[in-house]
Amino acid sequence: MGKLTDKVALVTGGSRGIGRAIALAYAREGARVFVSARREADLEQAVGEIRAAGGEASWIAADISKTREVKRLLREVRCLYGTVHILVNNASILGPRETIIRYPLSDWERVMRVNLTAMFGVTKEALRMMIPQKEGSIINLSSGVGRVGKARWGAYAVSKFGVEGFTQLLAKEMKEHNIRVNAVNPGGTRTDMRAEAYPQEDPLTLPAPDEITKVFVYLASPESEGVTGKSFDARDWLKKSN
Ligand SMILES: NC(=O)c1ccc[n+]([C@@H]2O[C@H](COP(=O)([O-])OP(=O)(O)OC[C@H]3O[C@@H](n4cnc5c(N)ncnc54)[C@H](OP(=O)(O)O)[C@@H]3O)[C@@H](O)[C@H]2O)c1
């Protein structure tokens, strides 16, 4: 028996990077995993990898910046698996690394739509399944720049401050329904987004996504019963648990 046997998990942005590593880790623990992103080829590859390792997974291509696609995504999850117990709001975009005075409004709106509004929409649809079953764990991907203001991180940073706030208030609202909501800052991790943010950096100096998944398994599993409204750092967690 894995730690997540009989659970259904939805990981947005589960086709690459950190989301893909979380999806793999959940499947290894026995969860049925549903991954979504925009690019089909990456999704097929991620799901293929999970299945090759003996896990159960499905994918759907959806652009979560569009309300219609969010609804379609959650409808698909319901049709295939009947419900969802674990939601990882992982999909995000970086946007320009620019000062506020030079930051284009169109980029601001695009980043906020993917990183914050889409998270609200996906969560709301997932709650429709979680509330009646009185069970759920929602894990929102945050960032160090969403906790302390840092110049030239623009809408990305502000969206992550929003993720932290959303996590805290939703945790309070959902306590009576036995639905837990927590945020995780993965820390610098070897992914496409990190390479885009720090093009000069040697990626090999960073942990790979599959090295930081422990805290995500902990928060999804009954091991973290009663833990809600908290902000975690994946790397600190790793140090503590080793
Ligand atoms: N890597 C780091 O060092 C780091 C540090 C702090 C926080 N984080 C956070 O960790 C999370 C994962 O980051 P990552 O580095 O793994 O990012 P990544 O490698 O850029 O992957 C992002 C994922 O999100 C999907 N995505 C982007 N826009 C989407 C949209 N409109 N609709 C649906 N899916 C969309 C991408 O697939 P498609 O492009 O195919 O849609 C991809 O699967 C993010 O929330 C990020 O902010 C990362």
PDB file of C-alpha atoms and ligand atoms in Angstrom:
ATOM      1  CA  MET A   1       0.000   0.000   0.000  1.00  0.00           C
ATOM      2  CA  GLY A   2       1.326   3.429  -0.949  1.00  0.00           C
ATOM      3  CA  LYS A   3       0.685   6.579   1.086  1.00  0.00           C
ATOM      4  CA  LEU A   4      -1.854   7.750  -1.533  1.00  0.00           C
ATOM      5  CA  THR A   5      -3.577   4.511  -2.521  1.00  0.00           C
ATOM      6  CA  ASP A   6      -7.226   5.099  -3.617  1.00  0.00           C
ATOM      7  CA  LYS A   7      -6.664   8.851  -3.948  1.00  0.00           C
ATOM      8  CA  VAL A   8      -7.191  10.901  -7.091  1.00  0.00           C
ATOM      9  CA  ALA A   9      -4.765  13.774  -7.684  1.00  0.00           C
ATOM     10  CA  LEU A  10      -4.918  16.611 -10.200  1.00  0.00           C
ATOM     11  CA  VAL A  11      -1.630  18.382 -10.943  1.00  0.00           C
ATOM     12  CA  THR A  12      -1.837  21.498 -13.130  1.00  0.00           C
ATOM     13  CA  GLY A  13       1.313  22.056 -15.159  1.00  0.00           C
ATOM     14  CA  GLY A  14       2.068  18.374 -14.610  1.00  0.00           C
ATOM     15  CA  SER A  15       3.762  17.936 -17.977  1.00  0.00           C
ATOM     16  CA  ARG A  16       7.185  19.375 -17.127  1.00  0.00           C
ATOM     17  CA  GLY A  17       9.430  20.512 -14.311  1.00  0.00           C
ATOM     18  CA  ILE A  18       8.203  20.388 -10.735  1.00  0.00           C
ATOM     19  CA  GLY A  19       4.614  19.433 -11.615  1.00  0.00           C
ATOM     20  CA  ARG A  20       5.768  16.412 -13.561  1.00  0.00           C
ATOM     21  CA  ALA A  21       7.976  15.260 -10.650  1.00  0.00           C
ATOM     22  CA  ILE A  22       5.066  15.660  -8.204  1.00  0.00           C
ATOM     23  CA  ALA A  23       2.775  13.648 -10.507  1.00  0.00           C
ATOM     24  CA  LEU A  24       5.362  10.858 -10.702  1.00  0.00           C
ATOM     25  CA  ALA A  25       5.848  10.843  -6.928  1.00  0.00           C
ATOM     26  CA  TYR A  26       2.088  10.669  -6.324  1.00  0.00           C
ATOM     27  CA  ALA A  27       1.679   7.799  -8.788  1.00  0.00           C
ATOM     28  CA  ARG A  28       4.521   5.933  -7.069  1.00  0.00           C
ATOM     29  CA  GLU A  29       2.530   6.263  -3.822  1.00  0.00           C
ATOM     30  CA  GLY A  30      -0.513   4.690  -5.467  1.00  0.00           C
ATOM     31  CA  ALA A  31      -2.578   7.732  -6.472  1.00  0.00           C
ATOM     32  CA  ARG A  32      -4.458   7.911  -9.763  1.00  0.00           C
ATOM     33  CA  VAL A  33      -3.009  11.049 -11.275  1.00  0.00           C
ATOM     34  CA  PHE A  34      -4.495  13.485 -13.751  1.00  0.00           C
ATOM     35  CA  VAL A  35      -2.051  15.956 -15.317  1.00  0.00           C
ATOM     36  CA  SER A  36      -2.849  19.004 -17.401  1.00  0.00           C
ATOM     37  CA  ALA A  37      -0.940  21.634 -19.361  1.00  0.00           C
ATOM     38  CA  ARG A  38      -1.159  23.144 -22.842  1.00  0.00           C
ATOM     39  CA  ARG A  39       1.351  21.085 -24.849  1.00  0.00           C
ATOM     40  CA  GLU A  40       0.158  17.577 -25.722  1.00  0.00           C
ATOM     41  CA  ALA A  41       3.569  16.099 -26.530  1.00  0.00           C
ATOM     42  CA  ASP A  42       4.912  16.905 -23.047  1.00  0.00           C
ATOM     43  CA  LEU A  43       1.748  15.543 -21.419  1.00  0.00           C
ATOM     44  CA  GLU A  44       1.939  12.294 -23.369  1.00  0.00           C
ATOM     45  CA  GLN A  45       5.555  11.882 -22.353  1.00  0.00           C
ATOM     46  CA  ALA A  46       4.877  12.561 -18.653  1.00  0.00           C
ATOM     47  CA  VAL A  47       1.936  10.145 -18.544  1.00  0.00           C
ATOM     48  CA  GLY A  48       3.935   7.562 -20.510  1.00  0.00           C
ATOM     49  CA  GLU A  49       6.672   7.752 -17.896  1.00  0.00           C
ATOM     50  CA  ILE A  50       4.182   7.251 -15.050  1.00  0.00           C
ATOM     51  CA  ARG A  51       2.551   4.283 -16.772  1.00  0.00           C
ATOM     52  CA  ALA A  52       5.927   2.726 -17.615  1.00  0.00           C
ATOM     53  CA  ALA A  53       6.735   2.824 -13.896  1.00  0.00           C
ATOM     54  CA  GLY A  54       3.469   0.963 -13.153  1.00  0.00           C
ATOM     55  CA  GLY A  55       1.422   4.008 -12.126  1.00  0.00           C
ATOM     56  CA  GLU A  56      -2.041   5.100 -13.226  1.00  0.00           C
ATOM     57  CA  ALA A  57      -2.302   8.446 -15.000  1.00  0.00           C
ATOM     58  CA  SER A  58      -4.271  10.410 -17.592  1.00  0.00           C
ATOM     59  CA  TRP A  59      -3.821  13.781 -19.215  1.00  0.00           C
ATOM     60  CA  ILE A  60      -5.822  16.549 -20.777  1.00  0.00           C
ATOM     61  CA  ALA A  61      -4.509  19.518 -22.706  1.00  0.00           C
ATOM     62  CA  ALA A  62      -6.103  22.688 -21.351  1.00  0.00           C
ATOM     63  CA  ASP A  63      -5.102  26.328 -21.178  1.00  0.00           C
ATOM     64  CA  ILE A  64      -6.156  27.226 -17.656  1.00  0.00           C
ATOM     65  CA  SER A  65      -6.066  30.944 -18.405  1.00  0.00           C
ATOM     66  CA  LYS A  66      -9.432  30.311 -20.114  1.00  0.00           C
ATOM     67  CA  THR A  67     -12.479  29.784 -17.874  1.00  0.00           C
ATOM     68  CA  ARG A  68     -14.127  27.402 -20.356  1.00  0.00           C
ATOM     69  CA  GLU A  69     -11.052  25.179 -20.380  1.00  0.00           C
ATOM     70  CA  VAL A  70     -10.886  25.115 -16.598  1.00  0.00           C
ATOM     71  CA  LYS A  71     -14.469  23.868 -16.466  1.00  0.00           C
ATOM     72  CA  ARG A  72     -13.761  21.294 -19.199  1.00  0.00           C
ATOM     73  CA  LEU A  73     -10.667  20.071 -17.312  1.00  0.00           C
ATOM     74  CA  LEU A  74     -12.552  19.475 -14.070  1.00  0.00           C
ATOM     75  CA  ARG A  75     -15.453  17.877 -15.964  1.00  0.00           C
ATOM     76  CA  GLU A  76     -12.969  15.404 -17.471  1.00  0.00           C
ATOM     77  CA  VAL A  77     -11.533  14.561 -14.055  1.00  0.00           C
ATOM     78  CA  ARG A  78     -15.038  13.942 -12.703  1.00  0.00           C
ATOM     79  CA  CYS A  79     -15.981  11.800 -15.731  1.00  0.00           C
ATOM     80  CA  LEU A  80     -12.863   9.662 -15.529  1.00  0.00           C
ATOM     81  CA  TYR A  81     -12.275   9.283 -11.810  1.00  0.00           C
ATOM     82  CA  GLY A  82     -15.533  10.490 -10.225  1.00  0.00           C
ATOM     83  CA  THR A  83     -13.802  12.909  -7.856  1.00  0.00           C
ATOM     84  CA  VAL A  84     -10.547  14.531  -6.789  1.00  0.00           C
ATOM     85  CA  HIS A  85      -8.888  14.292  -3.358  1.00  0.00           C
ATOM     86  CA  ILE A  86      -5.611  16.143  -4.009  1.00  0.00           C
ATOM     87  CA  LEU A  87      -5.212  19.310  -6.063  1.00  0.00           C
ATOM     88  CA  VAL A  88      -1.772  20.756  -6.809  1.00  0.00           C
ATOM     89  CA  ASN A  89      -2.025  24.275  -8.229  1.00  0.00           C
ATOM     90  CA  ASN A  90       1.376  24.242  -9.887  1.00  0.00           C
ATOM     91  CA  ALA A  91       1.006  25.759 -13.398  1.00  0.00           C
ATOM     92  CA  SER A  92       2.539  29.232 -13.602  1.00  0.00           C
ATOM     93  CA  ILE A  93       4.309  31.536 -15.980  1.00  0.00           C
ATOM     94  CA  LEU A  94       7.180  33.888 -15.227  1.00  0.00           C
ATOM     95  CA  GLY A  95       6.422  36.947 -17.358  1.00  0.00           C
ATOM     96  CA  PRO A  96       8.958  39.740 -17.897  1.00  0.00           C
ATOM     97  CA  ARG A  97      11.701  40.393 -15.325  1.00  0.00           C
ATOM     98  CA  GLU A  98      11.025  44.124 -15.386  1.00  0.00           C
ATOM     99  CA  THR A  99      10.490  47.089 -13.076  1.00  0.00           C
ATOM    100  CA  ILE A 100       6.882  48.088 -12.360  1.00  0.00           C
ATOM    101  CA  ILE A 101       7.279  51.407 -14.199  1.00  0.00           C
ATOM    102  CA  ARG A 102       8.226  49.547 -17.413  1.00  0.00           C
ATOM    103  CA  TYR A 103       5.983  46.531 -16.920  1.00  0.00           C
ATOM    104  CA  PRO A 104       3.462  46.165 -19.802  1.00  0.00           C
ATOM    105  CA  LEU A 105      -0.178  45.936 -18.722  1.00  0.00           C
ATOM    106  CA  SER A 106      -0.849  43.067 -21.159  1.00  0.00           C
ATOM    107  CA  ASP A 107       1.901  40.957 -19.492  1.00  0.00           C
ATOM    108  CA  TRP A 108       0.652  41.897 -16.043  1.00  0.00           C
ATOM    109  CA  GLU A 109      -2.842  40.669 -16.942  1.00  0.00           C
ATOM    110  CA  ARG A 110      -1.543  37.472 -18.597  1.00  0.00           C
ATOM    111  CA  VAL A 111       0.602  36.496 -15.591  1.00  0.00           C
ATOM    112  CA  MET A 112      -2.173  37.246 -13.104  1.00  0.00           C
ATOM    113  CA  ARG A 113      -4.660  35.253 -15.175  1.00  0.00           C
ATOM    114  CA  VAL A 114      -2.509  32.092 -15.212  1.00  0.00           C
ATOM    115  CA  ASN A 115      -0.898  32.304 -11.772  1.00  0.00           C
ATOM    116  CA  LEU A 116      -3.784  33.627  -9.704  1.00  0.00           C
ATOM    117  CA  THR A 117      -7.175  33.743 -11.460  1.00  0.00           C
ATOM    118  CA  ALA A 118      -6.761  30.262 -12.954  1.00  0.00           C
ATOM    119  CA  MET A 119      -5.786  28.906  -9.528  1.00  0.00           C
ATOM    120  CA  PHE A 120      -9.004  30.418  -8.124  1.00  0.00           C
ATOM    121  CA  GLY A 121     -11.055  28.848 -10.950  1.00  0.00           C
ATOM    122  CA  VAL A 122      -9.498  25.372 -10.762  1.00  0.00           C
ATOM    123  CA  THR A 123      -9.789  25.357  -6.970  1.00  0.00           C
ATOM    124  CA  LYS A 124     -13.436  26.413  -7.031  1.00  0.00           C
ATOM    125  CA  GLU A 125     -14.338  23.613  -9.446  1.00  0.00           C
ATOM    126  CA  ALA A 126     -12.357  21.065  -7.412  1.00  0.00           C
ATOM    127  CA  LEU A 127     -14.063  22.172  -4.182  1.00  0.00           C
ATOM    128  CA  ARG A 128     -17.419  21.215  -5.704  1.00  0.00           C
ATOM    129  CA  MET A 129     -16.187  17.604  -5.516  1.00  0.00           C
ATOM    130  CA  MET A 130     -14.175  17.871  -2.292  1.00  0.00           C
ATOM    131  CA  ILE A 131     -16.830  19.509  -0.087  1.00  0.00           C
ATOM    132  CA  PRO A 132     -19.502  16.758  -0.438  1.00  0.00           C
ATOM    133  CA  GLN A 133     -16.922  14.030   0.302  1.00  0.00           C
ATOM    134  CA  LYS A 134     -15.579  16.041   3.288  1.00  0.00           C
ATOM    135  CA  GLU A 135     -12.006  15.394   2.231  1.00  0.00           C
ATOM    136  CA  GLY A 136      -9.331  17.194   0.275  1.00  0.00           C
ATOM    137  CA  SER A 137      -5.793  18.517   0.244  1.00  0.00           C
ATOM    138  CA  ILE A 138      -4.947  21.553  -1.863  1.00  0.00           C
ATOM    139  CA  ILE A 139      -1.300  22.474  -2.361  1.00  0.00           C
ATOM    140  CA  ASN A 140      -0.433  25.800  -3.972  1.00  0.00           C
ATOM    141  CA  LEU A 141       2.982  26.498  -5.488  1.00  0.00           C
ATOM    142  CA  SER A 142       4.431  29.679  -4.068  1.00  0.00           C
ATOM    143  CA  SER A 143       7.866  31.283  -4.297  1.00  0.00           C
ATOM    144  CA  GLY A 144      10.431  33.107  -2.178  1.00  0.00           C
ATOM    145  CA  VAL A 145       9.565  36.281  -4.127  1.00  0.00           C
ATOM    146  CA  GLY A 146       5.959  35.870  -2.974  1.00  0.00           C
ATOM    147  CA  ARG A 147       7.019  36.295   0.655  1.00  0.00           C
ATOM    148  CA  VAL A 148       9.549  39.143   0.519  1.00  0.00           C
ATOM    149  CA  GLY A 149       9.324  41.903  -2.100  1.00  0.00           C
ATOM    150  CA  LYS A 150      12.189  41.812  -4.609  1.00  0.00           C
ATOM    151  CA  ALA A 151      12.822  44.311  -7.425  1.00  0.00           C
ATOM    152  CA  ARG A 152      12.102  43.323 -11.058  1.00  0.00           C
ATOM    153  CA  TRP A 153       9.902  40.322 -10.313  1.00  0.00           C
ATOM    154  CA  GLY A 154       6.714  42.193 -11.271  1.00  0.00           C
ATOM    155  CA  ALA A 155       3.428  40.360 -11.663  1.00  0.00           C
ATOM    156  CA  TYR A 156       5.010  36.966 -10.957  1.00  0.00           C
ATOM    157  CA  ALA A 157       5.989  38.034  -7.430  1.00  0.00           C
ATOM    158  CA  VAL A 158       2.692  39.813  -6.785  1.00  0.00           C
ATOM    159  CA  SER A 159       0.784  36.743  -7.995  1.00  0.00           C
ATOM    160  CA  LYS A 160       2.733  34.582  -5.527  1.00  0.00           C
ATOM    161  CA  PHE A 161       1.916  36.995  -2.667  1.00  0.00           C
ATOM    162  CA  GLY A 162      -1.664  36.383  -3.801  1.00  0.00           C
ATOM    163  CA  VAL A 163      -1.143  32.623  -3.673  1.00  0.00           C
ATOM    164  CA  GLU A 164       0.009  32.925  -0.056  1.00  0.00           C
ATOM    165  CA  GLY A 165      -3.037  35.022   0.887  1.00  0.00           C
ATOM    166  CA  PHE A 166      -5.433  32.759  -0.985  1.00  0.00           C
ATOM    167  CA  THR A 167      -3.971  29.757   0.846  1.00  0.00           C
ATOM    168  CA  GLN A 168      -4.448  31.329   4.277  1.00  0.00           C
ATOM    169  CA  LEU A 169      -8.021  32.466   3.814  1.00  0.00           C
ATOM    170  CA  LEU A 170      -9.205  29.361   1.976  1.00  0.00           C
ATOM    171  CA  ALA A 171      -7.692  27.174   4.717  1.00  0.00           C
ATOM    172  CA  LYS A 172      -9.885  28.984   7.250  1.00  0.00           C
ATOM    173  CA  GLU A 173     -13.002  28.722   5.074  1.00  0.00           C
ATOM    174  CA  MET A 174     -12.472  25.010   4.405  1.00  0.00           C
ATOM    175  CA  LYS A 175     -11.604  23.830   7.924  1.00  0.00           C
ATOM    176  CA  GLU A 176     -15.200  22.825   8.665  1.00  0.00           C
ATOM    177  CA  HIS A 177     -15.210  20.714   5.472  1.00  0.00           C
ATOM    178  CA  ASN A 178     -12.010  18.814   6.376  1.00  0.00           C
ATOM    179  CA  ILE A 179     -10.203  20.272   3.367  1.00  0.00           C
ATOM    180  CA  ARG A 180      -6.620  21.324   3.966  1.00  0.00           C
ATOM    181  CA  VAL A 181      -4.903  24.111   2.030  1.00  0.00           C
ATOM    182  CA  ASN A 182      -1.153  24.747   2.167  1.00  0.00           C
ATOM    183  CA  ALA A 183       1.488  26.596   0.148  1.00  0.00           C
ATOM    184  CA  VAL A 184       4.948  25.324  -0.819  1.00  0.00           C
ATOM    185  CA  ASN A 185       7.922  27.333  -2.018  1.00  0.00           C
ATOM    186  CA  PRO A 186       9.999  24.790  -3.951  1.00  0.00           C
ATOM    187  CA  GLY A 187      13.124  26.993  -3.892  1.00  0.00           C
ATOM    188  CA  GLY A 188      15.438  27.256  -6.899  1.00  0.00           C
ATOM    189  CA  THR A 189      14.908  24.062  -8.901  1.00  0.00           C
ATOM    190  CA  ARG A 190      16.329  22.849 -12.232  1.00  0.00           C
ATOM    191  CA  THR A 191      13.434  23.618 -14.614  1.00  0.00           C
ATOM    192  CA  ASP A 192      12.650  25.617 -17.759  1.00  0.00           C
ATOM    193  CA  MET A 193      11.188  28.449 -15.688  1.00  0.00           C
ATOM    194  CA  ARG A 194      14.296  28.736 -13.519  1.00  0.00           C
ATOM    195  CA  ALA A 195      16.508  28.787 -16.641  1.00  0.00           C
ATOM    196  CA  GLU A 196      14.341  31.580 -18.073  1.00  0.00           C
ATOM    197  CA  ALA A 197      14.662  33.601 -14.836  1.00  0.00           C
ATOM    198  CA  TYR A 198      18.407  32.990 -14.404  1.00  0.00           C
ATOM    199  CA  PRO A 199      19.904  32.360 -17.877  1.00  0.00           C
ATOM    200  CA  GLN A 200      23.514  32.735 -16.613  1.00  0.00           C
ATOM    201  CA  GLU A 201      23.152  30.092 -13.898  1.00  0.00           C
ATOM    202  CA  ASP A 202      24.588  26.582 -14.203  1.00  0.00           C
ATOM    203  CA  PRO A 203      21.474  24.377 -13.817  1.00  0.00           C
ATOM    204  CA  LEU A 204      23.575  21.564 -12.395  1.00  0.00           C
ATOM    205  CA  THR A 205      24.074  23.618  -9.214  1.00  0.00           C
ATOM    206  CA  LEU A 206      20.352  23.233  -8.481  1.00  0.00           C
ATOM    207  CA  PRO A 207      18.331  20.272  -7.214  1.00  0.00           C
ATOM    208  CA  ALA A 208      16.357  18.397  -9.855  1.00  0.00           C
ATOM    209  CA  PRO A 209      12.547  18.464  -9.456  1.00  0.00           C
ATOM    210  CA  ASP A 210      12.366  14.846  -8.293  1.00  0.00           C
ATOM    211  CA  GLU A 211      14.658  15.682  -5.359  1.00  0.00           C
ATOM    212  CA  ILE A 212      12.102  18.025  -3.748  1.00  0.00           C
ATOM    213  CA  THR A 213       8.860  16.039  -3.917  1.00  0.00           C
ATOM    214  CA  LYS A 214       8.842  14.711  -0.317  1.00  0.00           C
ATOM    215  CA  VAL A 215       6.937  17.660   1.153  1.00  0.00           C
ATOM    216  CA  PHE A 216       4.292  17.371  -1.572  1.00  0.00           C
ATOM    217  CA  VAL A 217       3.702  13.706  -0.704  1.00  0.00           C
ATOM    218  CA  TYR A 218       3.555  14.596   2.993  1.00  0.00           C
ATOM    219  CA  LEU A 219       0.954  17.343   2.429  1.00  0.00           C
ATOM    220  CA  ALA A 220      -1.177  15.114   0.194  1.00  0.00           C
ATOM    221  CA  SER A 221      -1.154  12.150   2.576  1.00  0.00           C
ATOM    222  CA  PRO A 222      -2.835  11.493   5.945  1.00  0.00           C
ATOM    223  CA  GLU A 223       0.611  12.010   7.574  1.00  0.00           C
ATOM    224  CA  SER A 224      -0.157  15.745   7.534  1.00  0.00           C
ATOM    225  CA  GLU A 225      -3.637  15.440   9.044  1.00  0.00           C
ATOM    226  CA  GLY A 226      -4.616  18.722  10.737  1.00  0.00           C
ATOM    227  CA  VAL A 227      -1.927  20.745   8.925  1.00  0.00           C
ATOM    228  CA  THR A 228      -3.581  23.627   7.087  1.00  0.00           C
ATOM    229  CA  GLY A 229      -3.031  27.286   6.235  1.00  0.00           C
ATOM    230  CA  LYS A 230       0.744  26.872   6.422  1.00  0.00           C
ATOM    231  CA  SER A 231       3.626  27.878   4.136  1.00  0.00           C
ATOM    232  CA  PHE A 232       6.383  25.339   3.584  1.00  0.00           C
ATOM    233  CA  ASP A 233       9.839  25.422   2.013  1.00  0.00           C
ATOM    234  CA  ALA A 234      10.566  22.224   0.102  1.00  0.00           C
ATOM    235  CA  ARG A 235      14.310  22.431   0.749  1.00  0.00           C
ATOM    236  CA  ASP A 236      13.973  23.002   4.524  1.00  0.00           C
ATOM    237  CA  TRP A 237      11.592  20.097   4.625  1.00  0.00           C
ATOM    238  CA  LEU A 238      14.096  17.916   2.840  1.00  0.00           C
ATOM    239  CA  LYS A 239      16.851  18.802   5.326  1.00  0.00           C
ATOM    240  CA  LYS A 240      14.563  18.053   8.282  1.00  0.00           C
ATOM    241  CA  SER A 241      13.365  14.748   6.902  1.00  0.00           C
ATOM    242  CA  ASN A 242      16.836  13.426   5.985  1.00  0.00           C
TER     243      ASN A 242
HETATM  244  N1  LIG B   1      11.696  26.254 -10.723  1.00  0.00           N
HETATM  245  C1  LIG B   1      11.906  27.049  -9.702  1.00  0.00           C
HETATM  246  O1  LIG B   1      13.068  27.328  -9.350  1.00  0.00           O
HETATM  247  C2  LIG B   1      10.743  27.616  -8.929  1.00  0.00           C
HETATM  248  C3  LIG B   1      11.023  28.446  -7.810  1.00  0.00           C
HETATM  249  C4  LIG B   1       9.959  28.967  -7.087  1.00  0.00           C
HETATM  250  C5  LIG B   1       8.652  28.664  -7.444  1.00  0.00           C
HETATM  251  N2  LIG B   1       8.405  27.859  -8.538  1.00  0.00           N
HETATM  252  C6  LIG B   1       7.004  27.544  -8.855  1.00  0.00           C
HETATM  253  O2  LIG B   1       6.866  26.142  -9.051  1.00  0.00           O
HETATM  254  C7  LIG B   1       5.853  25.876 -10.029  1.00  0.00           C
HETATM  255  C8  LIG B   1       6.411  24.990 -11.131  1.00  0.00           C
HETATM  256  O3  LIG B   1       7.490  25.679 -11.747  1.00  0.00           O
HETATM  257  P1  LIG B   1       8.442  25.027 -12.845  1.00  0.00           P
HETATM  258  O4  LIG B   1       9.750  25.662 -12.656  1.00  0.00           O
HETATM  259  O5  LIG B   1       8.287  23.554 -12.830  1.00  0.00           O
HETATM  260  O6  LIG B   1       7.779  25.645 -14.182  1.00  0.00           O
HETATM  261  P2  LIG B   1       7.902  25.178 -15.708  1.00  0.00           P
HETATM  262  O7  LIG B   1       9.028  24.242 -15.881  1.00  0.00           O
HETATM  263  O8  LIG B   1       7.876  26.428 -16.511  1.00  0.00           O
HETATM  264  O9  LIG B   1       6.524  24.385 -15.937  1.00  0.00           O
HETATM  265  C9  LIG B   1       5.312  25.087 -15.903  1.00  0.00           C
HETATM  266  C10 LIG B   1       4.164  24.135 -16.169  1.00  0.00           C
HETATM  267  O10 LIG B   1       2.948  24.902 -16.218  1.00  0.00           O
HETATM  268  C11 LIG B   1       2.273  24.662 -17.456  1.00  0.00           C
HETATM  269  N3  LIG B   1       1.535  25.865 -17.860  1.00  0.00           N
HETATM  270  C12 LIG B   1       2.009  27.104 -18.069  1.00  0.00           C
HETATM  271  N4  LIG B   1       1.025  27.927 -18.475  1.00  0.00           N
HETATM  272  C13 LIG B   1      -0.113  27.196 -18.518  1.00  0.00           C
HETATM  273  C14 LIG B   1      -1.461  27.474 -18.885  1.00  0.00           C
HETATM  274  N5  LIG B   1      -1.855  28.683 -19.307  1.00  0.00           N
HETATM  275  N6  LIG B   1      -2.379  26.477 -18.818  1.00  0.00           N
HETATM  276  C15 LIG B   1      -2.004  25.236 -18.404  1.00  0.00           C
HETATM  277  N7  LIG B   1      -0.736  24.906 -18.040  1.00  0.00           N
HETATM  278  C16 LIG B   1       0.194  25.880 -18.117  1.00  0.00           C
HETATM  279  C17 LIG B   1       3.417  24.290 -18.434  1.00  0.00           C
HETATM  280  O11 LIG B   1       2.993  23.524 -19.559  1.00  0.00           O
HETATM  281  P3  LIG B   1       2.612  24.209 -20.971  1.00  0.00           P
HETATM  282  O12 LIG B   1       3.629  25.258 -21.240  1.00  0.00           O
HETATM  283  O13 LIG B   1       2.602  23.087 -21.956  1.00  0.00           O
HETATM  284  O14 LIG B   1       1.231  24.770 -20.761  1.00  0.00           O
HETATM  285  C18 LIG B   1       4.280  23.417 -17.519  1.00  0.00           C
HETATM  286  O15 LIG B   1       3.733  22.125 -17.402  1.00  0.00           O
HETATM  287  C19 LIG B   1       5.374  27.244 -10.513  1.00  0.00           C
HETATM  288  O16 LIG B   1       4.215  27.599  -9.805  1.00  0.00           O
HETATM  289  C20 LIG B   1       6.513  28.172 -10.144  1.00  0.00           C
HETATM  290  O17 LIG B   1       6.087  29.487  -9.982  1.00  0.00           O
HETATM  291  C21 LIG B   1       9.415  27.346  -9.279  1.00  0.00           C
END
